[in-house]
Amino acid sequence: MLMFKGLLTVAMLACLAPAEAQGMKPRPVQVAPDSYMVQGLSALGSSANRNFISNAGFVVTPDGVLLVDALGSPALARELLAEIRHITPAPLRYVIVTHYHADHIYGLQVFKDAGATVIAQREGRLYLNSDAAQLRLAASREQLAPAIDGDTRLVAADRWIDGPTTLHLGGLDFLLQPAGPAHAPDDLVVWVPQLKLLFAGDLVFRGRIPFVGQADSARWIGALDTLLAFDARIIVPGHGPMSTSARDDIELTRSYLAYLRQSMGEAARNMEPFDEAYSRTDWSRFDKLPLFGPANRMNAYNTYLLMEQGSK
Ligand SMILES: [Zn+2]
């Protein structure tokens, strides 16, 4: 059977278009009982990859499916919905948004149209109604065309939550735990205690350098301490592969952020110019990780500015 399956896979791969063979289609992989994830590419969003740069996860119960995050374009979301339909006839009940960043939300309209209730942390509403969100969408319609086009729209949550909220679905509990502001103002993680499964959004990056952006890294470190208390066995992160070494991965993100704050904080306090501080800093602990090139300098610069403000 296994051999037959292997032959079939080889035969199928041979027929796939190059984009699919390169893993550019969302393919669910089981991570725990009745739980799956699709893994985006370790790359920046592009027309070619249709903004497939983030993960989504879902849990199938007899009473319906709970999905975490919506992927980076409606086309990807349609493919993910079709994959879910292959796994279960149960209705899609909820989509939980871990944060309103483009690569996690541009697929929302597909799941909303499929009847799901969208839930997010209340701070996301501020971003959704901001000029920044509109400008980003306008830019994405150019940079990510045709995956993002005039029909792609921003979708508000049906329910905005302020505090920890537990959903009960098909015998499982889903604790929605606000964890922002950290990576984003509206960070929300989903903890499934019966499965010891944590959907961590972008609070935990695995196998790549985090995108720090304008994040408040001190609070982010605090939020990671909250996650450590969950005692997760499996983490589905917002980017990169799943983790069965939850504690180590949380600690990698935590130590990267702490190192940025320590090295750039020292430079800011000494009024050392950023360029000098950056080239002097020893990055050898992190420079083998994917996306170090495109992300680390900007992360360091943002942290430098943050620490400069803090030391005034
Ligand atoms: Zn992300």
Coordinates of C-alpha atoms and ligand atoms in Angstrom, one line a residue:
M1 CA 0.0 0.0 0.0
L2 CA 2.7 2.4 1.0
M3 CA 4.7 1.6 -2.1
F4 CA 1.7 2.0 -4.3
K5 CA 1.0 5.4 -2.6
G6 CA 4.7 6.3 -3.2
L7 CA 4.4 5.5 -6.9
L8 CA 1.2 7.4 -7.2
T9 CA 2.8 10.4 -5.6
V10 CA 5.7 10.3 -8.0
A11 CA 3.3 10.0 -10.9
M12 CA 1.2 12.9 -9.6
L13 CA 4.2 15.1 -9.2
A14 CA 5.2 14.5 -12.7
C15 CA 1.9 16.0 -13.9
L16 CA 1.9 19.0 -11.6
A17 CA 2.6 22.5 -12.9
P18 CA 5.9 23.9 -11.7
A19 CA 4.2 26.2 -9.2
E20 CA 2.4 23.2 -7.5
A21 CA 5.6 21.1 -7.5
Q22 CA 7.3 23.9 -5.7
G23 CA 4.8 23.7 -2.9
M24 CA 3.0 26.9 -3.9
K25 CA -0.5 25.3 -3.2
P26 CA -1.8 25.0 0.3
R27 CA -1.6 21.3 1.2
P28 CA -2.9 20.3 4.6
V29 CA -0.5 18.3 6.8
Q30 CA -1.8 16.6 9.9
V31 CA -0.2 17.9 13.1
A32 CA -2.4 16.4 15.8
P33 CA -5.6 14.3 15.9
D34 CA -8.1 16.0 13.5
S35 CA -5.7 19.0 13.3
Y36 CA -4.0 20.2 10.2
M37 CA -1.8 23.0 8.9
V38 CA -0.8 24.4 5.5
Q39 CA 2.6 25.9 5.4
G40 CA 3.5 29.0 3.4
L41 CA 6.8 29.6 1.7
S42 CA 9.8 31.2 3.5
A43 CA 9.7 34.1 1.1
L44 CA 8.4 37.6 0.5
G45 CA 5.0 37.9 -1.2
S46 CA 5.0 38.0 -5.0
S47 CA 2.8 37.6 -8.0
A48 CA 4.4 34.2 -8.6
N49 CA 3.7 32.8 -5.1
R50 CA 0.3 34.5 -4.8
N51 CA 1.3 35.8 -1.4
F52 CA 1.6 32.2 0.0
I53 CA 4.0 33.2 2.7
S54 CA 2.0 32.5 5.8
N55 CA 0.5 29.4 7.4
A56 CA -3.1 28.5 8.3
G57 CA -4.3 25.7 10.6
F58 CA -7.6 24.0 11.2
V59 CA -9.2 21.6 13.6
V60 CA -12.0 19.3 12.4
T61 CA -14.8 18.4 14.9
P62 CA -18.1 16.6 14.4
D63 CA -19.9 19.9 14.8
G64 CA -17.7 21.9 12.4
V65 CA -14.3 23.2 11.5
L66 CA -12.4 26.0 13.3
L67 CA -9.8 27.7 11.0
V68 CA -7.0 29.8 12.2
D69 CA -6.0 32.5 9.7
A70 CA -7.1 33.0 6.1
L71 CA -3.9 33.0 4.0
G72 CA -2.6 35.8 1.8
S73 CA -5.0 35.8 -1.2
P74 CA -8.5 34.8 -2.1
A75 CA -7.2 32.2 -4.6
L76 CA -5.2 30.5 -1.9
A77 CA -8.2 30.6 0.4
R78 CA -10.4 28.9 -2.2
E79 CA -7.9 26.1 -2.6
L80 CA -7.6 25.7 1.1
L81 CA -11.4 25.5 1.4
A82 CA -11.5 22.8 -1.3
E83 CA -8.9 20.9 0.7
I84 CA -10.9 21.1 3.9
R85 CA -13.9 19.9 1.9
H86 CA -11.9 16.8 0.9
I87 CA -11.2 16.0 4.6
T88 CA -14.6 16.6 6.1
P89 CA -18.2 17.5 5.1
A90 CA -18.6 19.4 8.4
P91 CA -19.4 23.1 8.0
L92 CA -16.7 25.8 8.4
R93 CA -17.8 27.4 11.6
Y94 CA -15.1 29.9 12.7
V95 CA -12.1 31.7 11.3
I96 CA -9.9 33.1 14.1
V97 CA -7.6 35.9 12.9
T98 CA -4.3 35.9 14.8
H99 CA -3.7 39.5 13.6
Y100 CA -4.7 41.8 10.8
H101 CA -1.6 41.6 8.6
A102 CA -2.1 41.3 4.9
D103 CA -0.5 37.9 4.5
H104 CA -3.0 36.4 7.0
I105 CA -6.2 38.1 6.0
Y106 CA -6.5 38.6 2.3
G107 CA -8.3 35.2 2.0
L108 CA -11.0 36.1 4.6
Q109 CA -13.7 37.0 2.1
V110 CA -13.8 33.4 0.8
F111 CA -14.4 31.9 4.3
K112 CA -16.9 34.6 5.2
D113 CA -18.8 33.8 2.0
A114 CA -18.7 30.1 3.0
G115 CA -20.6 31.0 6.2
A116 CA -17.9 31.1 8.8
T117 CA -18.0 33.5 11.7
V118 CA -14.8 35.7 11.8
I119 CA -13.4 36.4 15.2
A120 CA -10.5 38.8 16.0
Q121 CA -9.1 40.9 18.8
R122 CA -10.6 44.3 19.0
E123 CA -7.4 46.3 18.3
G124 CA -7.6 44.8 14.7
R125 CA -10.5 47.1 14.0
L126 CA -8.3 50.2 14.4
Y127 CA -5.9 48.8 11.7
L128 CA -8.8 47.7 9.5
N129 CA -10.2 51.2 9.5
S130 CA -6.9 53.0 9.0
D131 CA -5.4 54.6 5.9
A132 CA -2.5 52.2 6.3
A133 CA -4.7 49.2 5.6
Q134 CA -6.2 50.9 2.5
L135 CA -2.8 51.9 1.2
R136 CA -1.4 48.5 1.8
L137 CA -4.3 46.9 -0.2
A138 CA -3.8 49.4 -3.0
A139 CA -0.1 48.5 -3.1
S140 CA -0.8 44.8 -3.0
R141 CA -3.2 45.1 -5.9
E142 CA -0.2 46.2 -7.9
Q143 CA 2.6 44.2 -6.4
L144 CA 0.7 40.9 -6.1
A145 CA -1.6 41.1 -9.2
P146 CA -3.4 39.1 -10.3
A147 CA -3.7 37.2 -7.0
I148 CA -4.8 40.4 -5.3
D149 CA -7.1 42.5 -7.5
G150 CA -10.0 44.9 -7.4
D151 CA -12.3 42.2 -6.0
T152 CA -10.0 41.6 -3.0
R153 CA -11.5 43.3 0.0
L154 CA -10.8 43.8 3.7
V155 CA -13.2 41.8 5.8
A156 CA -14.1 42.9 9.4
A157 CA -14.6 40.4 12.1
D158 CA -18.1 39.4 13.1
R159 CA -17.0 39.3 16.7
W160 CA -14.3 41.5 18.2
I161 CA -13.1 40.2 21.5
D162 CA -11.4 42.1 24.3
G163 CA -10.3 39.3 26.6
P164 CA -9.7 35.6 26.9
T165 CA -12.7 33.8 25.2
T166 CA -13.4 30.1 25.1
L167 CA -15.3 28.5 22.3
H168 CA -16.7 25.0 22.7
L169 CA -17.0 23.1 19.5
G170 CA -17.6 19.3 19.0
G171 CA -16.2 18.4 22.4
L172 CA -13.1 20.6 22.2
D173 CA -12.3 23.8 23.9
F174 CA -10.6 26.6 22.0
L175 CA -9.2 29.3 24.2
L176 CA -8.7 32.6 22.3
Q177 CA -6.1 34.5 24.2
P178 CA -5.3 38.1 23.3
A179 CA -1.5 38.5 23.4
G180 CA -0.9 41.9 21.9
P181 CA 0.4 44.4 21.5
A182 CA 3.5 42.3 20.6
H183 CA 4.1 41.4 16.9
A184 CA 0.9 43.4 16.2
P185 CA -1.5 45.4 18.3
D186 CA -4.2 42.7 17.9
D187 CA -2.2 39.5 18.4
L188 CA -4.4 36.6 19.3
V189 CA -3.3 33.0 20.0
V190 CA -5.5 29.9 20.0
W191 CA -4.9 27.2 22.6
V192 CA -6.6 23.8 22.4
P193 CA -5.9 22.2 25.8
Q194 CA -7.2 18.7 25.0
L195 CA -4.6 18.5 22.1
K196 CA -1.9 20.5 23.8
L197 CA -1.9 22.4 20.5
L198 CA -1.1 26.1 20.2
F199 CA -1.8 28.3 17.2
A200 CA 0.7 31.0 17.9
G201 CA 0.3 33.4 15.0
D202 CA 3.4 35.5 14.5
L203 CA 4.4 35.5 18.1
V204 CA 6.6 32.5 17.4
F205 CA 8.6 32.2 14.2
R206 CA 10.2 28.9 13.5
G207 CA 13.1 28.3 11.0
R208 CA 13.3 31.9 9.9
I209 CA 14.1 35.3 11.2
P210 CA 11.0 37.0 12.6
F211 CA 9.6 40.1 11.0
V212 CA 9.7 42.6 13.8
G213 CA 8.4 45.7 12.1
Q214 CA 7.1 48.4 14.5
A215 CA 6.5 45.7 17.1
D216 CA 6.8 46.5 20.8
S217 CA 9.5 43.9 21.5
A218 CA 9.4 44.3 25.3
R219 CA 5.7 43.4 25.4
W220 CA 6.4 40.7 22.8
I221 CA 8.9 39.0 25.1
G222 CA 6.2 39.2 27.9
A223 CA 3.7 37.6 25.6
L224 CA 6.1 34.7 24.9
D225 CA 6.4 34.1 28.6
T226 CA 2.6 33.8 28.6
L227 CA 2.9 31.2 25.9
L228 CA 5.5 29.2 27.8
A229 CA 3.0 28.8 30.6
F230 CA 0.6 26.9 28.2
D231 CA 2.9 23.9 28.2
A232 CA 2.1 23.3 24.5
R233 CA 3.3 20.1 22.9
I234 CA 2.8 21.3 19.3
I235 CA 2.9 24.8 17.9
V236 CA 1.6 25.8 14.6
P237 CA 3.3 29.1 14.0
G238 CA 2.2 31.9 11.6
H239 CA 5.3 31.1 9.4
G240 CA 7.5 28.2 9.0
P241 CA 7.1 24.5 10.0
M242 CA 5.2 23.2 12.9
S243 CA 7.1 22.6 16.1
T244 CA 7.2 19.7 18.5
S245 CA 9.8 21.5 20.5
A246 CA 7.6 24.3 21.6
R247 CA 9.7 25.6 24.4
D248 CA 12.9 25.7 22.3
D249 CA 11.2 27.6 19.5
I250 CA 9.5 30.1 21.8
E251 CA 12.9 30.6 23.4
L252 CA 14.6 31.2 20.0
T253 CA 12.2 34.0 19.1
R254 CA 12.5 35.3 22.7
S255 CA 16.4 35.3 22.6
Y256 CA 16.5 37.0 19.1
L257 CA 14.3 39.8 20.4
A258 CA 16.2 40.1 23.6
Y259 CA 19.5 40.2 21.6
L260 CA 18.2 43.0 19.3
R261 CA 17.2 45.0 22.3
Q262 CA 20.4 44.5 24.1
S263 CA 22.8 45.2 21.2
M264 CA 20.8 48.0 19.7
G265 CA 19.9 49.4 23.1
E266 CA 23.6 49.7 24.0
A267 CA 24.3 51.5 20.7
A268 CA 21.4 53.9 21.1
R269 CA 22.5 54.7 24.7
N270 CA 26.1 55.4 23.6
M271 CA 24.8 57.4 20.6
E272 CA 26.7 55.2 18.3
P273 CA 25.5 55.6 14.7
F274 CA 23.3 52.7 13.6
D275 CA 25.5 51.6 10.6
E276 CA 28.6 51.3 12.8
A277 CA 26.7 49.5 15.6
Y278 CA 25.1 47.1 13.0
S279 CA 28.4 46.1 11.4
R280 CA 30.1 45.7 14.7
T281 CA 27.4 43.4 16.2
D282 CA 28.0 39.7 16.2
W283 CA 25.1 38.1 14.3
S284 CA 26.6 34.6 14.1
R285 CA 23.9 33.1 16.3
F286 CA 21.2 34.1 13.8
D287 CA 22.7 34.7 10.4
K288 CA 22.2 31.1 9.1
L289 CA 18.4 31.4 9.5
P290 CA 16.3 32.0 6.3
L291 CA 15.3 35.7 5.7
F292 CA 18.2 36.9 7.8
G293 CA 19.4 38.9 4.7
P294 CA 16.1 40.7 4.0
A295 CA 14.8 41.1 7.5
N296 CA 17.6 41.4 10.1
R297 CA 18.9 44.9 9.2
M298 CA 15.4 46.4 9.2
N299 CA 14.6 44.6 12.5
A300 CA 17.8 45.9 14.0
Y301 CA 17.1 49.4 12.7
N302 CA 13.6 49.5 14.1
T303 CA 14.8 48.3 17.4
Y304 CA 17.5 50.9 17.4
L305 CA 14.9 53.6 16.9
L306 CA 12.7 52.1 19.6
M307 CA 15.5 51.9 22.1
E308 CA 16.6 55.5 21.2
Q309 CA 13.1 56.7 22.1
G310 CA 13.2 54.7 25.2
S311 CA 16.5 56.2 26.4
K312 CA 15.3 59.8 26.0
Ligands
ZN1 ZN 2.8 37.1 9.2

